[in-house]
PDB file of C-alpha atoms in Angstrom:
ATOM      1  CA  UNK A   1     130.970 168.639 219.466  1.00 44.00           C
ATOM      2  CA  UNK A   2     129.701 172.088 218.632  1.00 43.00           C
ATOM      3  CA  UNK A   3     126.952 170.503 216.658  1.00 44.00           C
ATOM      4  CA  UNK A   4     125.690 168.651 219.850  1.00 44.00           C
ATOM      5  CA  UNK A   5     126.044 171.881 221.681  1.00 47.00           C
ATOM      6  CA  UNK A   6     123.868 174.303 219.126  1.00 51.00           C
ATOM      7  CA  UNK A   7     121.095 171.930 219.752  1.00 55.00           C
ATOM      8  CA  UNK A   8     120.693 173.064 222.669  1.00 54.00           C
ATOM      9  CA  UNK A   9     120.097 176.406 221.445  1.00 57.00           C
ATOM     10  CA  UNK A  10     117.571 175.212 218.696  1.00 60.00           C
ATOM     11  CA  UNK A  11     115.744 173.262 221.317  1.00 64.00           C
ATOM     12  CA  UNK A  12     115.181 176.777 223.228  1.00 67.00           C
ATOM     13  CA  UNK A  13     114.783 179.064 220.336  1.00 74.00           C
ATOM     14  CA  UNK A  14     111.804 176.183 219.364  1.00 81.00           C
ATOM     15  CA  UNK A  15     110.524 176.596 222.999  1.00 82.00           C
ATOM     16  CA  UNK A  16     110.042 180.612 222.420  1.00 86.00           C
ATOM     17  CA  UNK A  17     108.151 179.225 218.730  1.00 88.00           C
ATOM     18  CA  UNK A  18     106.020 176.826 221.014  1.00 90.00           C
ATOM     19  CA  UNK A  19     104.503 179.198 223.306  1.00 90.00           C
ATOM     20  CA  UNK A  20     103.684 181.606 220.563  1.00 91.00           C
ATOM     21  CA  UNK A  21     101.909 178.982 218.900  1.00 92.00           C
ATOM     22  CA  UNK A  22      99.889 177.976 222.109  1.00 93.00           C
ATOM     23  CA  UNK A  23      99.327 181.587 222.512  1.00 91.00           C
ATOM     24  CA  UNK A  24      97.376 181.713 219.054  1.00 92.00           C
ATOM     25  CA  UNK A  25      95.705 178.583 219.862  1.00 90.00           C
ATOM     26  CA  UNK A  26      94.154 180.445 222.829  1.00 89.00           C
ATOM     27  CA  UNK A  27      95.754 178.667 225.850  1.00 90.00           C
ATOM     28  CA  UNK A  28      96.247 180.578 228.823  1.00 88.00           C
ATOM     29  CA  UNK A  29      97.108 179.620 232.849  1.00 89.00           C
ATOM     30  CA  UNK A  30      93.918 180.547 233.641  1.00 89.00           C
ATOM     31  CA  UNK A  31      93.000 177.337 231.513  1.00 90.00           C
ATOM     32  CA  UNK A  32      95.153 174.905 233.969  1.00 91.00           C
ATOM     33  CA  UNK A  33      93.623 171.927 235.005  1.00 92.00           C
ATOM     34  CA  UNK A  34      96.940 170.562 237.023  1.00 91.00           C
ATOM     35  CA  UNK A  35      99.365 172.246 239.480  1.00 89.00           C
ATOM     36  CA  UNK A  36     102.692 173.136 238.596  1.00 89.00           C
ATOM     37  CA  UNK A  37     104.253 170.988 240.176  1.00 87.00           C
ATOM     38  CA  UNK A  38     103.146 168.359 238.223  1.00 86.00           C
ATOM     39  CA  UNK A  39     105.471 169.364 235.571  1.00 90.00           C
ATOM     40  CA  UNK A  40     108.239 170.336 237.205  1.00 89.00           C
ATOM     41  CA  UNK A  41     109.449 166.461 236.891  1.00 86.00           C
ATOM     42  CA  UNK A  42     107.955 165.763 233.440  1.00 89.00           C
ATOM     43  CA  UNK A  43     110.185 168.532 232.484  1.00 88.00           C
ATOM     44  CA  UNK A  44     113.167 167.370 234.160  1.00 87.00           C
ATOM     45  CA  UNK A  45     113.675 164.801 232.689  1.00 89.00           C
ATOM     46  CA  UNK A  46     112.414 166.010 229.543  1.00 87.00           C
ATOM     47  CA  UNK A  47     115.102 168.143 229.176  1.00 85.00           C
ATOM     48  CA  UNK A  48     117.346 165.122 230.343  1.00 85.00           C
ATOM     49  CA  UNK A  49     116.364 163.125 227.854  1.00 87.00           C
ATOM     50  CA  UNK A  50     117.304 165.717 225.064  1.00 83.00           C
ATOM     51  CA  UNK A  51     120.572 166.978 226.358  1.00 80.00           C
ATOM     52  CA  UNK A  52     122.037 163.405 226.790  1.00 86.00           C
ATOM     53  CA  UNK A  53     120.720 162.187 223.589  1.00 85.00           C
ATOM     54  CA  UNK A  54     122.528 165.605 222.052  1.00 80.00           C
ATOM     55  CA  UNK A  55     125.236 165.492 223.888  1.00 80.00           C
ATOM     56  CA  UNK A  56     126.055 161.741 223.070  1.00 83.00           C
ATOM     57  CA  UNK A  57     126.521 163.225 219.465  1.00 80.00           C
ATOM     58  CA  UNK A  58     129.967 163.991 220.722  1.00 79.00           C
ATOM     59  CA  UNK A  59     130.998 160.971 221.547  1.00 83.00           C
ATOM     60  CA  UNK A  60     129.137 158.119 219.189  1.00 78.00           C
ATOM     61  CA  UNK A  61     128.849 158.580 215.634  1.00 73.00           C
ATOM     62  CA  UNK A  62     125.331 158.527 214.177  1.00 70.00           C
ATOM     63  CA  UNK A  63     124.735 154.619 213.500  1.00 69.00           C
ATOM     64  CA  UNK A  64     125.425 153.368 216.964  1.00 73.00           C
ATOM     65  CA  UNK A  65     123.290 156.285 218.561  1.00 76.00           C
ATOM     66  CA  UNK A  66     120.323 155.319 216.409  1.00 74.00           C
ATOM     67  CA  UNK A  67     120.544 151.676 217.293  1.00 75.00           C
ATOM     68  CA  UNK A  68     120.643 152.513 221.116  1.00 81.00           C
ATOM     69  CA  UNK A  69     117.435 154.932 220.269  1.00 80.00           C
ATOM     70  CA  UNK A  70     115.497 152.328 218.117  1.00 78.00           C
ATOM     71  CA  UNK A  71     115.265 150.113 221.232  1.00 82.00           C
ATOM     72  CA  UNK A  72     113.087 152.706 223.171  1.00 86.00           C
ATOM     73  CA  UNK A  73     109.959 150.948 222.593  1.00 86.00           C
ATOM     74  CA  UNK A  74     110.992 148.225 225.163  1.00 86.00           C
ATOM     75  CA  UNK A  75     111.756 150.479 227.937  1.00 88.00           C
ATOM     76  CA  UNK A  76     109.466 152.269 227.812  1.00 89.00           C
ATOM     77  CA  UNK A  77     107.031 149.224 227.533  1.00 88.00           C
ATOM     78  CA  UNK A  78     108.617 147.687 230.729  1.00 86.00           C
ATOM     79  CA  UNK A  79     108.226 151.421 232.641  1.00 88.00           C
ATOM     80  CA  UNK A  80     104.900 151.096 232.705  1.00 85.00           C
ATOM     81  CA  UNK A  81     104.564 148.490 234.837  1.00 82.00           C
ATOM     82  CA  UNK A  82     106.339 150.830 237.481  1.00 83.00           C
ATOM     83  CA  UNK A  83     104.757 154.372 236.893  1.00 82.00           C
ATOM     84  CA  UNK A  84     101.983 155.027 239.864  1.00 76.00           C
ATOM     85  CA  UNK A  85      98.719 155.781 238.240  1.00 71.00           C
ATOM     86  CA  UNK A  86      99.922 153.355 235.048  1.00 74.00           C
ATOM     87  CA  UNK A  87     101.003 149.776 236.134  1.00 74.00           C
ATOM     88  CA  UNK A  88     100.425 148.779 232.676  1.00 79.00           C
ATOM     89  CA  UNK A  89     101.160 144.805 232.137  1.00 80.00           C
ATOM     90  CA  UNK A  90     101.163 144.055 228.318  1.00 82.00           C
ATOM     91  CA  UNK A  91     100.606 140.329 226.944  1.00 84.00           C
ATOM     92  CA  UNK A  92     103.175 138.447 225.353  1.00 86.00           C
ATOM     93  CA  UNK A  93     102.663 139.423 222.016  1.00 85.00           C
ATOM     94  CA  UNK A  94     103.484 143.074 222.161  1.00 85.00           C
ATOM     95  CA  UNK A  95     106.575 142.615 223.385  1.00 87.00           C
ATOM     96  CA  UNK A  96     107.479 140.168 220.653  1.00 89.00           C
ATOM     97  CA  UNK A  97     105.784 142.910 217.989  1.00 88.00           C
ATOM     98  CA  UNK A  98     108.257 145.560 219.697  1.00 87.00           C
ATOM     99  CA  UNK A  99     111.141 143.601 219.550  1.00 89.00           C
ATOM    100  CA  UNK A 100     110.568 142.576 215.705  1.00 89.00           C
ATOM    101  CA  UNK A 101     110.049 145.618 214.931  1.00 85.00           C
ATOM    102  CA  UNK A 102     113.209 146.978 216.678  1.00 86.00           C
ATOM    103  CA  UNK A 103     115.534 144.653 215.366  1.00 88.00           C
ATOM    104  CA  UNK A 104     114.118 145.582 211.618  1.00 85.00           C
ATOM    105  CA  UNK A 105     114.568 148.851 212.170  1.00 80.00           C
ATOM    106  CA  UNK A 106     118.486 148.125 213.364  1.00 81.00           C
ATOM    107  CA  UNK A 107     118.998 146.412 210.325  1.00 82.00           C
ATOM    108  CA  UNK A 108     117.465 148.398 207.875  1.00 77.00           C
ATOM    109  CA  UNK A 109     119.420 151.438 209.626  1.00 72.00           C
ATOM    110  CA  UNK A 110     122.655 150.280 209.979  1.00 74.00           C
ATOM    111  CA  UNK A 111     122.784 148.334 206.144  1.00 74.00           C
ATOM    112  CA  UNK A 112     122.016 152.506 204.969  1.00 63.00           C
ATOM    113  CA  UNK A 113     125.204 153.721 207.237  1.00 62.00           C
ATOM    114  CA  UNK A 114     128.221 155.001 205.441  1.00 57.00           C
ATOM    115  CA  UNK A 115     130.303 153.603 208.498  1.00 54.00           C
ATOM    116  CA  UNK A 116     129.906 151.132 211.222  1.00 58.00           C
ATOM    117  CA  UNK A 117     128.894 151.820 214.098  1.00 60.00           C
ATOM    118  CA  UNK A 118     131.858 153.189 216.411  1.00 65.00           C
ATOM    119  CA  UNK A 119     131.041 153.514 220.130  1.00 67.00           C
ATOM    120  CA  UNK A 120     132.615 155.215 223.327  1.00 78.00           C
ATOM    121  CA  UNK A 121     132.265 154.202 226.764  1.00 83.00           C
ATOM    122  CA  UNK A 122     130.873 157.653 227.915  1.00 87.00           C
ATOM    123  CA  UNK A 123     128.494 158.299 224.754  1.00 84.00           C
ATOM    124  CA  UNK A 124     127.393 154.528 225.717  1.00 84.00           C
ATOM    125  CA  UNK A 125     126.412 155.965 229.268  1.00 89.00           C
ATOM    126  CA  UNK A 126     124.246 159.205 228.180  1.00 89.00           C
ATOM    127  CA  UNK A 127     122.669 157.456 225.530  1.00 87.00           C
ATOM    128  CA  UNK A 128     121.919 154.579 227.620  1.00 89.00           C
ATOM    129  CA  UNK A 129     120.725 157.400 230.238  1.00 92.00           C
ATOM    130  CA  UNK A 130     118.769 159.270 227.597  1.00 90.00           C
ATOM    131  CA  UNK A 131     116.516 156.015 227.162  1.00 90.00           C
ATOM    132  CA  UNK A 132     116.052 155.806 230.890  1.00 90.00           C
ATOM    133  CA  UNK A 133     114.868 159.198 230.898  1.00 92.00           C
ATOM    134  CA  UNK A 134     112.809 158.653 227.956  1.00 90.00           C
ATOM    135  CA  UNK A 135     110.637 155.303 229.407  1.00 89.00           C
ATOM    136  CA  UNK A 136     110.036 157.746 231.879  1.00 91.00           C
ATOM    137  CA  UNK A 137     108.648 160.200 230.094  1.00 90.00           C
ATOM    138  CA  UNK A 138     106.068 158.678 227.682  1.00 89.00           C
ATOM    139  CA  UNK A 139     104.658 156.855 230.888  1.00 91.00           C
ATOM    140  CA  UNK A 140     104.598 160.212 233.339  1.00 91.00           C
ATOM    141  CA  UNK A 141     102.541 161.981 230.482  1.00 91.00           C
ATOM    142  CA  UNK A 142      99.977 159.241 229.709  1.00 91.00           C
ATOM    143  CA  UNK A 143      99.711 158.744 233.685  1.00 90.00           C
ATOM    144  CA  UNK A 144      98.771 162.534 234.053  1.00 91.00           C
ATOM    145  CA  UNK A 145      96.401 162.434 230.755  1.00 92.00           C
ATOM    146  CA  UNK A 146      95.058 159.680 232.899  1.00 90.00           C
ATOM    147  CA  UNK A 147      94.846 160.947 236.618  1.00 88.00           C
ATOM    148  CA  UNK A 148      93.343 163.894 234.992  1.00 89.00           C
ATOM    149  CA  UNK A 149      91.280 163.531 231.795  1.00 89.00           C
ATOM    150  CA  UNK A 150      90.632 167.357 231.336  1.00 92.00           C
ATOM    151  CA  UNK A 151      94.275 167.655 230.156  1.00 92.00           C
ATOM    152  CA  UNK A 152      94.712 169.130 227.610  1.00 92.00           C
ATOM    153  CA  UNK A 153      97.626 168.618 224.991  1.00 92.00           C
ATOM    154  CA  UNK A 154      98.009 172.516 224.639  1.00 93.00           C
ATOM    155  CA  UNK A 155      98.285 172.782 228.660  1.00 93.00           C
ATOM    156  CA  UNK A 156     100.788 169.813 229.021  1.00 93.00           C
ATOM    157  CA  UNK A 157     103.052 170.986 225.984  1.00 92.00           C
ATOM    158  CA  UNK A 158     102.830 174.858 227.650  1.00 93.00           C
ATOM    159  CA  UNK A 159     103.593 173.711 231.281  1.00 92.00           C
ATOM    160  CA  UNK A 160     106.664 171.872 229.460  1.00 89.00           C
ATOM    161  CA  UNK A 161     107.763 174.244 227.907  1.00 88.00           C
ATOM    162  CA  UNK A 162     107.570 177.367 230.700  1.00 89.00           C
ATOM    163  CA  UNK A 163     109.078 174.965 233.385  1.00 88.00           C
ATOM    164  CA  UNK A 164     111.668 173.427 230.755  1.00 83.00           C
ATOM    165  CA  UNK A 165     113.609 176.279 229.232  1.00 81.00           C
ATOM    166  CA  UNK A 166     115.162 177.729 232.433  1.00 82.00           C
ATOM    167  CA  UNK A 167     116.617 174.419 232.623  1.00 78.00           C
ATOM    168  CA  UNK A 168     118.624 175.019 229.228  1.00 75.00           C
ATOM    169  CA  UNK A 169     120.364 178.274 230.098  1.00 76.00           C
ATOM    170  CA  UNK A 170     122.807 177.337 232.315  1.00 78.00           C
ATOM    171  CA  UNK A 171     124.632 174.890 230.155  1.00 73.00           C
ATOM    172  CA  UNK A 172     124.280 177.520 226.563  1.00 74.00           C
ATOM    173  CA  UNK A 173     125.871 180.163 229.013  1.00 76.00           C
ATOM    174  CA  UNK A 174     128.208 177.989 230.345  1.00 78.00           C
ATOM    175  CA  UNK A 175     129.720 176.549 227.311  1.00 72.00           C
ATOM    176  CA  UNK A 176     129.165 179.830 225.811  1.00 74.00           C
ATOM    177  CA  UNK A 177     127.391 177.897 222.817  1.00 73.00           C
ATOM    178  CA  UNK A 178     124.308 181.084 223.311  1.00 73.00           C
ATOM    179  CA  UNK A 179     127.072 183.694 222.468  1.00 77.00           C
ATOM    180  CA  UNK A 180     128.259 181.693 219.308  1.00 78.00           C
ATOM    181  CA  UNK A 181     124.785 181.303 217.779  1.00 75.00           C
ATOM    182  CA  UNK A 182     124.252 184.732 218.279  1.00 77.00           C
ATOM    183  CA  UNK A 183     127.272 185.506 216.506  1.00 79.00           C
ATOM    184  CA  UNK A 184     126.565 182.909 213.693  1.00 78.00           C
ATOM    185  CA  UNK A 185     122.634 184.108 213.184  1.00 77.00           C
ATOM    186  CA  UNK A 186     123.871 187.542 212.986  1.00 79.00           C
ATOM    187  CA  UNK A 187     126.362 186.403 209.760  1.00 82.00           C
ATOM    188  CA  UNK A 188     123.817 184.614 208.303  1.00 81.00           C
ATOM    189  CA  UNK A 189     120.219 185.754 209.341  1.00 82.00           C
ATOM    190  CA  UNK A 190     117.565 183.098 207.152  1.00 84.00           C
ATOM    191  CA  UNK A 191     118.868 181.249 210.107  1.00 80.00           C
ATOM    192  CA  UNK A 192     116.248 182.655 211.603  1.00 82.00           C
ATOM    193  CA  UNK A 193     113.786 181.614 208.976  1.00 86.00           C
ATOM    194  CA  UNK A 194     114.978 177.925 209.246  1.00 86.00           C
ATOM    195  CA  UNK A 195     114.583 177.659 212.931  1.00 85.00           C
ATOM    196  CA  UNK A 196     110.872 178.722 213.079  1.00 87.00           C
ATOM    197  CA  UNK A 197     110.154 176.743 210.353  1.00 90.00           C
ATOM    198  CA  UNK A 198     111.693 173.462 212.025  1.00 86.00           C
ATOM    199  CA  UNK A 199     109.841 174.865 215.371  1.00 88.00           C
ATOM    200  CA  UNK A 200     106.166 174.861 213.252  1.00 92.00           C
ATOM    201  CA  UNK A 201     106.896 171.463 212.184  1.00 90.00           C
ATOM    202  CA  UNK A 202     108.267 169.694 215.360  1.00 89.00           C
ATOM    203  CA  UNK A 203     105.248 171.849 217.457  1.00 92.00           C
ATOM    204  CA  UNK A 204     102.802 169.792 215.366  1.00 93.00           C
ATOM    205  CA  UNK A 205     104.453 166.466 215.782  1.00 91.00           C
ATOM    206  CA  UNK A 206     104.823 167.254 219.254  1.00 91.00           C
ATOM    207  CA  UNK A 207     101.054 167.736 219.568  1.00 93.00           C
ATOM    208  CA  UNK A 208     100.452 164.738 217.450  1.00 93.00           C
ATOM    209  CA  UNK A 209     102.357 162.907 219.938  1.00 92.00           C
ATOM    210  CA  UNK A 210     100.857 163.886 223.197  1.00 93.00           C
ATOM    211  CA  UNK A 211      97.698 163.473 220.924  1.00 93.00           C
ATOM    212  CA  UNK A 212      98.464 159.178 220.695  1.00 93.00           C
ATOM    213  CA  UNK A 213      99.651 158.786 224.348  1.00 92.00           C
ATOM    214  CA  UNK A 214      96.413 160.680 225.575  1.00 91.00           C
ATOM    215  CA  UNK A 215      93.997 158.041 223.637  1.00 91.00           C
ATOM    216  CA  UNK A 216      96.600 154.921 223.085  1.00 89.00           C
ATOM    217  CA  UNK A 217      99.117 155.220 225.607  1.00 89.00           C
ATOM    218  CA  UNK A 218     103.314 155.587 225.897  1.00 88.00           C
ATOM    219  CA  UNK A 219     103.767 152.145 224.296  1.00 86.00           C
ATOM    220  CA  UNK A 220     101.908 152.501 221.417  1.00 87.00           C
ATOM    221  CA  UNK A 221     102.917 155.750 220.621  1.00 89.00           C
ATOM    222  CA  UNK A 222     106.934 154.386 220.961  1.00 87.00           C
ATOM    223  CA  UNK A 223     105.404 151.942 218.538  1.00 85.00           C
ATOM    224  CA  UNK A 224     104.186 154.353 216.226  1.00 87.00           C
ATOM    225  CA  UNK A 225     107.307 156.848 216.393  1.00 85.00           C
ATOM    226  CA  UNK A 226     109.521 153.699 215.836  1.00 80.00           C
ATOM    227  CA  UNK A 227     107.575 152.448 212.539  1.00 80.00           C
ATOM    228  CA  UNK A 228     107.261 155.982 211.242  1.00 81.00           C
ATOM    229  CA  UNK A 229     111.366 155.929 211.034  1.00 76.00           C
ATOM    230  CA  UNK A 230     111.219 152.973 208.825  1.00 75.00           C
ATOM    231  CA  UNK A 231     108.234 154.477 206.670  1.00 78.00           C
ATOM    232  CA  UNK A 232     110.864 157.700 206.320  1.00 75.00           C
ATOM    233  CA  UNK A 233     114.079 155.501 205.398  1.00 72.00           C
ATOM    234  CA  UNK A 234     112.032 153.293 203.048  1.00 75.00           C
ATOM    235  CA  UNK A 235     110.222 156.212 201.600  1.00 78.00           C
ATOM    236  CA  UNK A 236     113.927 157.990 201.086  1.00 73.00           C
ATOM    237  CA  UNK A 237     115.150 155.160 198.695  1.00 73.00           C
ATOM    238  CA  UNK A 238     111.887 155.232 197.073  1.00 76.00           C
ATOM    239  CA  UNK A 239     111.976 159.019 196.246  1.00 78.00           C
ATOM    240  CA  UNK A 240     116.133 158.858 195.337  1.00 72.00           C
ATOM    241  CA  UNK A 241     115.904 155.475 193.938  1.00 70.00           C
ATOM    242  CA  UNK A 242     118.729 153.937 196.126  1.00 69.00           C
ATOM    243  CA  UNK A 243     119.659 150.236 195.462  1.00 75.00           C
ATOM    244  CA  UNK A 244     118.369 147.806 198.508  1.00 74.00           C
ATOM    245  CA  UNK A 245     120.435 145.135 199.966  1.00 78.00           C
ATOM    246  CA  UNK A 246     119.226 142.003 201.165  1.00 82.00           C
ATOM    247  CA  UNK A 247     119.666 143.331 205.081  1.00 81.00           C
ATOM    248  CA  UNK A 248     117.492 146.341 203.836  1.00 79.00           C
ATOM    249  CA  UNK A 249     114.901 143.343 202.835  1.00 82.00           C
ATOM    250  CA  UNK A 250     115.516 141.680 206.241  1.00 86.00           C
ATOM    251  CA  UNK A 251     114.708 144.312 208.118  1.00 83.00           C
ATOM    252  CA  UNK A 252     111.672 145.376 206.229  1.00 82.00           C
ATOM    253  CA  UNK A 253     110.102 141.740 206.664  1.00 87.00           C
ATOM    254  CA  UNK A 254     110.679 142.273 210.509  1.00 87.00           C
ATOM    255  CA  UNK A 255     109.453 145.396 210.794  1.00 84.00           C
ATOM    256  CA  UNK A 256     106.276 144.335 208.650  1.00 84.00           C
ATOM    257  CA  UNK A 257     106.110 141.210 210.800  1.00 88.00           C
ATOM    258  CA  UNK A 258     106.031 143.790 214.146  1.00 85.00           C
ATOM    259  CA  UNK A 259     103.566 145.945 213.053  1.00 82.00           C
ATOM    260  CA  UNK A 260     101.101 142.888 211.219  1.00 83.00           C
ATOM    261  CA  UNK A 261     101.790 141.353 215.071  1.00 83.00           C
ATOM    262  CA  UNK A 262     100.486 144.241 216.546  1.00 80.00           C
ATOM    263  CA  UNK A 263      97.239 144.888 214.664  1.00 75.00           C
ATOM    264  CA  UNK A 264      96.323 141.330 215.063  1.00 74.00           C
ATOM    265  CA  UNK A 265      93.096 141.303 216.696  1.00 67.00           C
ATOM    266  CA  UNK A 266      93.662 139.704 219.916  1.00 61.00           C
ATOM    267  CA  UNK A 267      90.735 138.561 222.883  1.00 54.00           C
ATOM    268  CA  UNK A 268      91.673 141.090 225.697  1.00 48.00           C
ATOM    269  CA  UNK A 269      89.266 142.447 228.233  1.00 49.00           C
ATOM    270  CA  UNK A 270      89.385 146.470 227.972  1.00 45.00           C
ATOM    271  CA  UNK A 271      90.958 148.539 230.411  1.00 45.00           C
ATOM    272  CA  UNK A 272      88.506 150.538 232.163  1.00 43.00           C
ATOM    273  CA  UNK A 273      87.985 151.693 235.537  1.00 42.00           C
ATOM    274  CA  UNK A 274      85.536 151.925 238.713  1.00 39.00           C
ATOM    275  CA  UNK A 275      83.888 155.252 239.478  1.00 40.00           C
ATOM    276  CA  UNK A 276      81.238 155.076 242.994  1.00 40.00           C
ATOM    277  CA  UNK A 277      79.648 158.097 244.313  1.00 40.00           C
ATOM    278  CA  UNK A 278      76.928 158.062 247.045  1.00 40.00           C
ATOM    279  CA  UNK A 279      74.308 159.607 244.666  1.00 41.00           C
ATOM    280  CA  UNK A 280      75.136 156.864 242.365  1.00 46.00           C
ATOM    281  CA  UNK A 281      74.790 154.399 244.686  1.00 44.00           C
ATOM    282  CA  UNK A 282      71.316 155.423 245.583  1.00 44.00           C
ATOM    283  CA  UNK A 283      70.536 155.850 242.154  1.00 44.00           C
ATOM    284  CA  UNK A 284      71.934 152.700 240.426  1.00 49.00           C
ATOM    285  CA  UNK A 285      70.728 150.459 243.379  1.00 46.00           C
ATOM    286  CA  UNK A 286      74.589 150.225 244.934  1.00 45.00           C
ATOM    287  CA  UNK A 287      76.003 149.373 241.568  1.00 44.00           C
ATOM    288  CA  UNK A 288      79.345 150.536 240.372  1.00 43.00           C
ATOM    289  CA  UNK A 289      79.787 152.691 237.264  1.00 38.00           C
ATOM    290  CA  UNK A 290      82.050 151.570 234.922  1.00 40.00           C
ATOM    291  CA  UNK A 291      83.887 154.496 232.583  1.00 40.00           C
ATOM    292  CA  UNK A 292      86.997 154.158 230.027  1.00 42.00           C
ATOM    293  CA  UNK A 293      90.215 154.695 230.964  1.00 43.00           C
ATOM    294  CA  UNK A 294      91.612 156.325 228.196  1.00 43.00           C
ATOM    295  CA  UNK A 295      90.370 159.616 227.351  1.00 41.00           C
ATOM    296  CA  UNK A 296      89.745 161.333 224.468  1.00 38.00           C
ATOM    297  CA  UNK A 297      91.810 164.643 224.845  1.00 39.00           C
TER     298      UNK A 297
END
């Protein structure tokens, strides 16, 4: 339990990291192509989607979280379809790539776990509410990237952040878990050291992210952040030479037959969309422009 708490205090001390870092990268408000209130829900749940997935620590051990987690690709997939400004329809074929690849990833996992899986009716409820929050998510950022191709990733990850942390004060103060991370980084103070470290390193993924759902959208990127677990797991028995059952084989052929699925070329029109404008019309003799959809951030 008090290890799913103190993440919520390394989640804001990494917020305070982030906005440094956006600072140096010369990213001001003045530089705001959106409102505010565009993030205020992006945020939300956000910060919903971490503090149930943290807080369902407390309740599930660390096998049955991670095969609830693996599974996000599908949500978010069928999101999509629902998100105004998205209404993404996939073919056939994705889904059966995500789902391979989901299942290898469960097997592979769970054949590594020291203990089976062990799960609890209320950790069953966040988690199951942390994936919610996260098909939402994926799919609200690549709709705004989208409504508004002069977002930025800097601008999206900033607005995040600033409308975000106010949201995690009330539970650190309220479980008092702010006062007891004080007290601990006080004892021991590379604690310090650690958590900006870990802050550089997740900032960049986190750009990285937002990077792949601005040019190939939420589903791919789930796609990508699902495979790169099973490139980490595989790499770990490679590097510490750790025997592999035949599930570990099982799920590696499943996950390779996901991600082969995936990059098979496949006939599909691109997705683009119509842009008229009464000079254009003049000039183009009452033709439409056509532009790409997905822009390159």
């Amino acid at each position: 339990m008090a290890f799913a708490r103190n993440m919520y205090t390394i989640d804001s001390s990494s917020g305070f990291v982030y906005l440094f870092l956006i600072y140096l990268q010369g990213f001001s408000p003045k530089k705001m192509v959106n409102p505010w209130k565009t993030y205020v829900k992006l945020s939300a749940v956000l910060m919903g989607s971490h503090g149930l997935t943290k807080g369902s620590l407390a309740f599930l051990n660390y096998p049955a979280q991670l095969m609830f987690k693996s599974t996000k690709v599908l949500p978010v997939m069928v999101m999509g379809a629902f998100i105004p400004g998205l209404r993404r329809k996939y073919p056939p074929h994705e889904y059966v790539s995500a789902i391979l690849l989901v299942l290898g990833l469960v097997l592979f996992s769970l054949a590594d776990a020291q203990t089976s899986p062990s799960f609890s009716v209320i950790g069953v409820i966040m988690v199951i509410g942390a994936l919610v929050m996260d098909s939402f998510l994926g799919n609200l950022q690549e709709a705004i990237f989208n409504m508004n191709p002069e977002t930025t990733q800097m601008e999206m990850l900033f607005c995040s952040t600033v409308v975000g942390l106010p949201l995690l004060i009330p539970p650190m103060v309220l479980t008092e878990e702010v006062f007891e991370a004080w007290n601990s980084c006080s004892e021991h103070l590379y604690v310090y050291g650690v958590l900006v470290f870990e802050a550089m390193a997740t900032f960049i993924g986190q750009v990285s992210v937002l990077s792949l759902i601005a040019i190939f959208g939420a589903a791919t990127t789930a796609m990508v952040t699902t495979a790169r677990k099973a490139v980490t797991l595989l790499l770990s028995y490679m590097i510490f030479t750790k025997p592999l059952t035949q599930q570990h084989g099982t799920g590696l052929i499943l996950i390779a037959m996901g991600i082969t699925l995936k990059l098979l070329p496949v006939d599909v029109k691109p997705v683009s969309k119509r842009v008229s404008s009464a000079s254009g019309s003049s000039s183009n003799g009452g033709h439409e422009i056509e532009e790409e959809e997905n822009p390159m951030v």
